[in-house]
Tab-separated table of C-alpha atoms in Angstrom:
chain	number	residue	atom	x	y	z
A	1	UNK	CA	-27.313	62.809	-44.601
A	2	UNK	CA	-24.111	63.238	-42.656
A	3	UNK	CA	-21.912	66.461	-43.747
A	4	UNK	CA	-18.764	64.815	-44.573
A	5	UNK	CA	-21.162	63.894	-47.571
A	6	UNK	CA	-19.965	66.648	-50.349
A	7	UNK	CA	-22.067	66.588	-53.931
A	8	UNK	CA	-19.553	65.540	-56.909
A	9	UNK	CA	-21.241	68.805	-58.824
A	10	UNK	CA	-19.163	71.497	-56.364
A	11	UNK	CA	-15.945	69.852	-58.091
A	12	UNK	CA	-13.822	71.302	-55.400
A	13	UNK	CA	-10.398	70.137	-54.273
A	14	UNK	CA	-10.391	67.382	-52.089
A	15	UNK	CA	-7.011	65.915	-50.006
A	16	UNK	CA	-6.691	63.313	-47.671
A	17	UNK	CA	-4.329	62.566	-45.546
A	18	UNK	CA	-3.638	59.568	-43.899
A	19	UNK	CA	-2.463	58.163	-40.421
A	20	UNK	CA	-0.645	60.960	-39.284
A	21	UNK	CA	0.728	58.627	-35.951
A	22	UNK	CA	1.309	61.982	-33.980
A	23	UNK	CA	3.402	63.397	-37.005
A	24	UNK	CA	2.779	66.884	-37.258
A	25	UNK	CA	4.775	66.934	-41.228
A	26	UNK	CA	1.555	66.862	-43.018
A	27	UNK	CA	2.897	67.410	-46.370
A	28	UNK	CA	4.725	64.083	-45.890
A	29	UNK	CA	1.856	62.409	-45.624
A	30	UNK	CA	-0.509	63.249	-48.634
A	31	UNK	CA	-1.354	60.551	-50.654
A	32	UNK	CA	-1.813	63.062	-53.648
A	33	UNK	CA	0.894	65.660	-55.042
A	34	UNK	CA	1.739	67.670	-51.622
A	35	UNK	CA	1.778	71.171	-54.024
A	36	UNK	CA	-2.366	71.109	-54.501
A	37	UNK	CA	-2.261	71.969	-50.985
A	38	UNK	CA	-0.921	75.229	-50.394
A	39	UNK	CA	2.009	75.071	-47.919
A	40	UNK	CA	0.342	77.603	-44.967
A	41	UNK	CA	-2.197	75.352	-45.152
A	42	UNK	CA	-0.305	72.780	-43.813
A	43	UNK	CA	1.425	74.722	-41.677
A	44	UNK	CA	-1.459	76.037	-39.688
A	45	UNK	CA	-3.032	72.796	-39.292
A	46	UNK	CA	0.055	71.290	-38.339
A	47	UNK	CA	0.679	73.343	-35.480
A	48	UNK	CA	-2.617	73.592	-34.519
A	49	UNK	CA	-3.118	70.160	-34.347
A	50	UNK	CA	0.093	67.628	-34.945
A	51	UNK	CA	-1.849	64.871	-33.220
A	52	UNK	CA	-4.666	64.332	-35.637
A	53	UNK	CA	-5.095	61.881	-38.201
A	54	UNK	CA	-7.150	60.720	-41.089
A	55	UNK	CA	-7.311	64.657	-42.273
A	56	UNK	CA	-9.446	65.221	-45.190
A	57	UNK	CA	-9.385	68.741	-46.685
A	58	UNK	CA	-11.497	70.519	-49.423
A	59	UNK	CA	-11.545	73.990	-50.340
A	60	UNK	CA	-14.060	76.468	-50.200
A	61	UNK	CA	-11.759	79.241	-51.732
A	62	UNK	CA	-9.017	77.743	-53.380
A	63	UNK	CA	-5.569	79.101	-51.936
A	64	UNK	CA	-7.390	80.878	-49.377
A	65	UNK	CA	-10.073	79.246	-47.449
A	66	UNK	CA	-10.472	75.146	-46.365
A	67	UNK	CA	-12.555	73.292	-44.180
A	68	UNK	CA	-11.640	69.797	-42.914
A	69	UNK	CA	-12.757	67.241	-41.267
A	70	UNK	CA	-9.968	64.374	-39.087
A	71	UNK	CA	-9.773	62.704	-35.523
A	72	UNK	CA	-7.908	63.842	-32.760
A	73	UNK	CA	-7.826	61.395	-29.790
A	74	UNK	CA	-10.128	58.874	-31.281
A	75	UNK	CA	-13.029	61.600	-31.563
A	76	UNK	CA	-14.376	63.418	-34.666
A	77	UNK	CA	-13.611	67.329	-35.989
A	78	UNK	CA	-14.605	69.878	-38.138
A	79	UNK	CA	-12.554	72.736	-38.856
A	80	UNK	CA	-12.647	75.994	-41.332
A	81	UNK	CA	-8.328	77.600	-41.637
A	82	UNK	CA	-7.293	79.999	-43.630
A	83	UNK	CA	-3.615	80.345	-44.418
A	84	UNK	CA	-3.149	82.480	-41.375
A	85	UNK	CA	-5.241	80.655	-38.528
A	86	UNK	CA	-8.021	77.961	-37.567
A	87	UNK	CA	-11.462	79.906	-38.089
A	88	UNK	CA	-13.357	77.669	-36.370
A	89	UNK	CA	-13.473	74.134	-34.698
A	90	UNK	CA	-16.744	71.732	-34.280
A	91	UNK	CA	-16.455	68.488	-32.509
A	92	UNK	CA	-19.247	65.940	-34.400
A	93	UNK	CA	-21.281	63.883	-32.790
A	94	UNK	CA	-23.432	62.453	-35.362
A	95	UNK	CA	-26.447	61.002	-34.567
A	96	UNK	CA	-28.566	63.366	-32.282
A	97	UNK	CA	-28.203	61.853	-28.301
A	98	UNK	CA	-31.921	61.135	-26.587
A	99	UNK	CA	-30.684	63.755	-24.258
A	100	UNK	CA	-31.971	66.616	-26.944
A	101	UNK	CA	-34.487	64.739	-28.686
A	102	UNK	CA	-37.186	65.836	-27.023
A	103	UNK	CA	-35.905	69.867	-27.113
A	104	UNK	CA	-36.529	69.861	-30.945
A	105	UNK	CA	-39.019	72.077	-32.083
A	106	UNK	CA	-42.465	72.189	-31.066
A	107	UNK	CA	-45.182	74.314	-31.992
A	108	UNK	CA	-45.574	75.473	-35.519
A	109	UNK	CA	-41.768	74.495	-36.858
A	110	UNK	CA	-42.068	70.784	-35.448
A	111	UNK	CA	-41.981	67.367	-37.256
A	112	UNK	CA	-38.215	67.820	-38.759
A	113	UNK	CA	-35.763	65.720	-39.098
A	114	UNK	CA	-32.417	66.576	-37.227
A	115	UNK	CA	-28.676	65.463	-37.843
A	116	UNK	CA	-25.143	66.196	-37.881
A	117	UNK	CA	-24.853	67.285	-34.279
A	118	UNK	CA	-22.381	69.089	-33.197
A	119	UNK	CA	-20.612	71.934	-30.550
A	120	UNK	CA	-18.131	74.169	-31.321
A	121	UNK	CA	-14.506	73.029	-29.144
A	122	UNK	CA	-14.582	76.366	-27.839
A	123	UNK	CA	-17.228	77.893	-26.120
A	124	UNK	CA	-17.502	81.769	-25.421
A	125	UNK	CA	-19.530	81.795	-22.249
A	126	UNK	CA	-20.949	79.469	-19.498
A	127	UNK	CA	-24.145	78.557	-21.685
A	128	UNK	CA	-23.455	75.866	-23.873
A	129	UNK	CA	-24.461	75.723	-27.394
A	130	UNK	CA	-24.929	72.804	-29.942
A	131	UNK	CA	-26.062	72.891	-33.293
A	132	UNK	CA	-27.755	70.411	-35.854
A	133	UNK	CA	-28.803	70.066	-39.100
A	134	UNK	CA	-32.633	70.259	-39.044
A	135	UNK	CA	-34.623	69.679	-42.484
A	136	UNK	CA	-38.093	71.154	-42.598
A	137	UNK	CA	-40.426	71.469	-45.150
A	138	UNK	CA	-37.868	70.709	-48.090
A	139	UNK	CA	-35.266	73.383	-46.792
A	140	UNK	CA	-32.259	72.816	-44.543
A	141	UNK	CA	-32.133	74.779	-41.356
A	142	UNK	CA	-29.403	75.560	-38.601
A	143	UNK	CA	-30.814	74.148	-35.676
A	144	UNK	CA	-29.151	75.350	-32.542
A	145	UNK	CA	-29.379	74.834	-28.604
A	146	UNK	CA	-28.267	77.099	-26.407
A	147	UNK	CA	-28.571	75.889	-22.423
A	148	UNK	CA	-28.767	78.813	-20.071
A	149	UNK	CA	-26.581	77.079	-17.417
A	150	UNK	CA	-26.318	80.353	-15.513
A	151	UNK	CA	-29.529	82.330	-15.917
A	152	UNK	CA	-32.130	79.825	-16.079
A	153	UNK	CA	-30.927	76.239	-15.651
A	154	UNK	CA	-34.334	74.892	-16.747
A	155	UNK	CA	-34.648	77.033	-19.550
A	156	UNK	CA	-33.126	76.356	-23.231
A	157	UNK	CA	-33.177	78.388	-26.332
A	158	UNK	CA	-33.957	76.936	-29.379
A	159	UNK	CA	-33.019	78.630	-32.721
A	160	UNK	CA	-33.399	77.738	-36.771
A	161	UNK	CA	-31.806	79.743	-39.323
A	162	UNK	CA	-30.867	79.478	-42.769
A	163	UNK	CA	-28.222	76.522	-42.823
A	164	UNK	CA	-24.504	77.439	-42.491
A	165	UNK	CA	-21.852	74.809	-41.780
A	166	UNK	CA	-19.082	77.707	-40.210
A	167	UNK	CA	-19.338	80.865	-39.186
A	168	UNK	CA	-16.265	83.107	-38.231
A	169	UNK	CA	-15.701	86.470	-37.159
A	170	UNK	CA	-13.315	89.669	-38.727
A	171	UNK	CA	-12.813	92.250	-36.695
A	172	UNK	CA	-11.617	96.188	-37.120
A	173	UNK	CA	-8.571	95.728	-39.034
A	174	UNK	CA	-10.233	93.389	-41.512
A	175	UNK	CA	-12.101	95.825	-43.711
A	176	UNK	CA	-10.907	94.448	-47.243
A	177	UNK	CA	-12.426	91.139	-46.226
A	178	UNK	CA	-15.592	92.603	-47.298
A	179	UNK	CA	-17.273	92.720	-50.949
A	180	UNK	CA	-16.289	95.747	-52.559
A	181	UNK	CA	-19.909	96.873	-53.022
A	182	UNK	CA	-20.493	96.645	-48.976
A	183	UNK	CA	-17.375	98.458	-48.318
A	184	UNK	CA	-18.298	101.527	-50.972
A	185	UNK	CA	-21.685	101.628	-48.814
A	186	UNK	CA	-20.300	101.951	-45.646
A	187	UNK	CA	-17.581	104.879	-46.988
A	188	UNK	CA	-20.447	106.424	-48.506
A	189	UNK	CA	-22.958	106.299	-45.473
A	190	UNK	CA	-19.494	107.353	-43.336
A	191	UNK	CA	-20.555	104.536	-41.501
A	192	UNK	CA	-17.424	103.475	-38.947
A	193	UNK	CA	-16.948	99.315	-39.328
A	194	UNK	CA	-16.806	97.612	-36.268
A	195	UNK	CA	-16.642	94.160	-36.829
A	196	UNK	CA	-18.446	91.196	-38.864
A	197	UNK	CA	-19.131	87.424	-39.109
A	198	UNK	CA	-18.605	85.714	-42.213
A	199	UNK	CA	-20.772	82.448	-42.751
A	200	UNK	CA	-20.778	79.558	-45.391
A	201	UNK	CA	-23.677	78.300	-46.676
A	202	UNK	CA	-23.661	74.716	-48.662
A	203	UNK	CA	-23.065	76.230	-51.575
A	204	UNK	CA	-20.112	77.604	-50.212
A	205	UNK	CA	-21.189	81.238	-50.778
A	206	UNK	CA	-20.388	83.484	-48.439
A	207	UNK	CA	-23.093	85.580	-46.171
A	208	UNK	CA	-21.573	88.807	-44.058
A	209	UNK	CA	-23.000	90.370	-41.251
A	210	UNK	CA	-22.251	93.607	-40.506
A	211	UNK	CA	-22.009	95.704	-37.261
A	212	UNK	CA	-21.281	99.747	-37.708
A	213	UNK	CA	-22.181	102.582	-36.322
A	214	UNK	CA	-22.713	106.134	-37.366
A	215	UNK	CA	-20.829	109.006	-35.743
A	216	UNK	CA	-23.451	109.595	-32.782
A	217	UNK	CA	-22.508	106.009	-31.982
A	218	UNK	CA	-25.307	104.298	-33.252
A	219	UNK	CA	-25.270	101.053	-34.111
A	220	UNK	CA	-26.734	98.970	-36.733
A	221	UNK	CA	-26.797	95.532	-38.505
A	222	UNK	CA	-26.442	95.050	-42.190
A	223	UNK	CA	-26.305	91.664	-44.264
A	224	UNK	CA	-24.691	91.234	-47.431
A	225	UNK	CA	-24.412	88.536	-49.733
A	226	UNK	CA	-21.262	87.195	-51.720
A	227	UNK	CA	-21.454	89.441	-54.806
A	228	UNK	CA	-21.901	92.565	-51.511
A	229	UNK	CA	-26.062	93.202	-52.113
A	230	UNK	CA	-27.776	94.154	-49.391
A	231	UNK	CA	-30.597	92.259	-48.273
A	232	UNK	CA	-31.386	93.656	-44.443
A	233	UNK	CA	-31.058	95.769	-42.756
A	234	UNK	CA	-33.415	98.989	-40.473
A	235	UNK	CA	-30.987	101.921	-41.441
A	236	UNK	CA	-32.278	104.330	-42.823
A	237	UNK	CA	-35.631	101.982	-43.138
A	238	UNK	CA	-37.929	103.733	-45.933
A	239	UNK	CA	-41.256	102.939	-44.097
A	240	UNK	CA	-42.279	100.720	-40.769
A	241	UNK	CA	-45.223	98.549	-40.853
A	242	UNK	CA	-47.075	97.085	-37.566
A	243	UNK	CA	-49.835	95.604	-39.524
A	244	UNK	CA	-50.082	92.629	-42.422
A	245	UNK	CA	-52.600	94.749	-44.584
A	246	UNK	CA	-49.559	97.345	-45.126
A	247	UNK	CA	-47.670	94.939	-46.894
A	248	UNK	CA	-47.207	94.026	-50.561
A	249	UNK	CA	-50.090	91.774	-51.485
A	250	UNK	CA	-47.334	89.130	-52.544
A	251	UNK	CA	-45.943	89.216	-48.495
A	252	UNK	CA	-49.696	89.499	-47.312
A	253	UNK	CA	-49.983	86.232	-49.245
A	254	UNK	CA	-47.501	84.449	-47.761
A	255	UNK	CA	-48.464	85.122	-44.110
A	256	UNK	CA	-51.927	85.055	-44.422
A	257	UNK	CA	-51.907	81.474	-46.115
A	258	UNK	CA	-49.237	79.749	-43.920
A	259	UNK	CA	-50.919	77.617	-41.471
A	260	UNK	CA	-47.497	78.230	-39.658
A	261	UNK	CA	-47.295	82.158	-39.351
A	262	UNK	CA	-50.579	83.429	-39.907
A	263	UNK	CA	-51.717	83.126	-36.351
A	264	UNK	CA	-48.684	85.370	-35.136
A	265	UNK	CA	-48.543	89.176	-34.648
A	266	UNK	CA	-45.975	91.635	-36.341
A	267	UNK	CA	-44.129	93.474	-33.612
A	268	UNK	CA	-42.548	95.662	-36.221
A	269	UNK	CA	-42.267	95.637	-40.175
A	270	UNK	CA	-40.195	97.564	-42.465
A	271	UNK	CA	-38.924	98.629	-45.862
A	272	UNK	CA	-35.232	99.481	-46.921
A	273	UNK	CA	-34.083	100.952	-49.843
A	274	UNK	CA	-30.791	101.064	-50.964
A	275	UNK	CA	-28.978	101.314	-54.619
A	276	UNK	CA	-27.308	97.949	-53.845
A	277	UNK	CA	-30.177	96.203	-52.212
A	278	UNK	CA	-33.898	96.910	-51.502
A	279	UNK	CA	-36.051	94.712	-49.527
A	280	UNK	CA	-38.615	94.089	-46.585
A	281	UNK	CA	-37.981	92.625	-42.892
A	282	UNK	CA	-41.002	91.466	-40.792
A	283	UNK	CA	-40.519	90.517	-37.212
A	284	UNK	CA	-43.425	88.567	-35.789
A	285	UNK	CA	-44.387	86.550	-32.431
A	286	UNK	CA	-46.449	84.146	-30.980
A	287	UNK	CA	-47.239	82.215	-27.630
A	288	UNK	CA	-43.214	81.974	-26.866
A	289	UNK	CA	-42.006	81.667	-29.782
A	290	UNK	CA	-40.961	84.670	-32.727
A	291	UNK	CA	-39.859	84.684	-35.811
A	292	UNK	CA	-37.990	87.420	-37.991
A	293	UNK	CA	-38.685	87.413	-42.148
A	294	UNK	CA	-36.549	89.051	-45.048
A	295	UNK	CA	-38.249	89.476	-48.105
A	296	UNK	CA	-36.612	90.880	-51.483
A	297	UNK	CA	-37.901	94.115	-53.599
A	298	UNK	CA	-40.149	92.094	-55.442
A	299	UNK	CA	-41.599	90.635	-52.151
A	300	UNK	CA	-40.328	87.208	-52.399
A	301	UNK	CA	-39.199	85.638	-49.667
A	302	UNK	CA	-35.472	85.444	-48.662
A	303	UNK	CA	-34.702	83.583	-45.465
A	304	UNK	CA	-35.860	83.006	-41.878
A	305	UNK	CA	-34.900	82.927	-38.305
A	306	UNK	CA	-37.146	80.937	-35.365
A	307	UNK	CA	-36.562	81.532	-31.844
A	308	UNK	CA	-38.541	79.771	-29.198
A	309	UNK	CA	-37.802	78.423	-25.501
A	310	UNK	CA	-38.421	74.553	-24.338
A	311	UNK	CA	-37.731	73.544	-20.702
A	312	UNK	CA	-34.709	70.987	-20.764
């Protein structure tokens, strides 16, 4: 199923605009009452892009927060604006090319199905990246490439994680962006904030990851849902674990009867504890591949990330 595909249940906002012809007055051009769309709105994607047509706009925060799809030269975009600045930009390419067909998964996370490829339009290093939407047993995974052009020409990276359709990032100044339960942490731990990415699930919830670091200049990660629990992160971890026997039966369980995992070795386990969020993170790895686990209190499990490399 291609993204532009939204379910009717979300009920969100949705604006299109029409054969723009180069204008860049996109008010002007809305086939529906121009005030549903806020007026920065416009403005940002009007001077960010007063070329592109067939716009079509929904909201993931209403007032606040849109993604939208629209052409620009005859080719197809995704984009997530706020009512300050473009957030982030992802030329679509649809159907996956033959080109990285055969650098899907192998080993123990193969037999998916992968669509909706795309690259983000701007590219932070020499390595390329491209992304996909990879289905796997029932769940929906961010599938991404990332070609070493530099390091290792030959080599490629290949990555699933819980699906997101944008990420973006909010640096120092950008505190408040937070949930007010992640910021009380962080004042409380007199943690110092350094920066964070936001990402959007299909649900449109929000996920934040957090860098910070204490005042020896330590660093660490934290993640944080929408409502601001925390569900990972090693600060301050409560216990480490380097074997599956030291684990809640429930997480024993699920290793030991996946026909996936159960053949891999934990590099490092742990527990954190936290008023706002208590949980487990497992780290394991096989024969060049690894994969990191969150589980919650209860030992249920949470989410996943896959890393392995292919040769391209």
């Amino acid at each position: 199923m291609n993204e532009r595909m939204f379910t009717d249940k979300l009920l969100l906002l949705i604006v299109s605009i029409l054969f723009l012809n180069g204008c860049s007055n996109y008010k002007d051009q809305q086939v529906i009452p121009p005030e549903i769309l806020p007026e920065a709105i416009i403005r940002v994607m009007s001077n960010a892009y007063p070329d592109a047509t067939d716009a079509t706009f929904q909201a993931i925060e209403k007032d606040k927060l849109y993604e939208v799809y629209y052409k620009l030269k005859g080719n197809s975009f995704y984009a997530a604006l706020n009512t300050k600045k473009i957030l982030s930009v992802y030329r679509m390419h649809g159907a996956l090319p033959d080109s990285m067909k055969h650098a899907l998964p192998s080993r123990n996370m193969t037999g998916g199905v992968a669509e909706a490829y795309k690259e983000p339009e701007i590219q932070g290093s020499p390595d390329k990246k491209y992304s996909a939407r990879y289905t796997w047993n029932n769940q929906a995974y961010l599938l991404t490439w990332l070609q070493y052009d530099l390091i290792n020409p030959k080599k490629m990276s290949v990555t699933l994680e819980p699906y997101i359709k944008f990420s973006y990032a909010i640096g120092k100044d950008e505190l408040v962006a937070l949930p007010g339960p992640a910021i009380s942490f962080l004042e409380r731990e007199k943690l110092r904030f350094s920066a964070a990415t936001v990402y959007i699930n299909d649900k449109n919830e929000k996920i934040y990851e957090v860098n910070a670091y204490t005042a020896s200049s330590t660093n660490y990660d934290f993640t944080f849902n929408a409502a601001g629990k925390l569900t990972n992160t090693v600060y301050r971890a409560e216990a480490f674990y380097y074997n599956i026997d030291e684990y809640p039966e429930k997480i024993q369980n699920f290793v030991k009867n996946s026909w996936v995992f159960s053949s891999m070795k934990i590099l490092e386990g742990y527990k954190f504890s936290d008023p706002i969020g208590t949980g487990y993170g497992m780290i394991m790895q096989g024969t060049d591949e690894n994969c990191r686990f969150t589980f919650d209190q209860d030992g249920n499990f949470v989410n996943m990330v896959y890393q392995t490399v292919v040769d391209r």
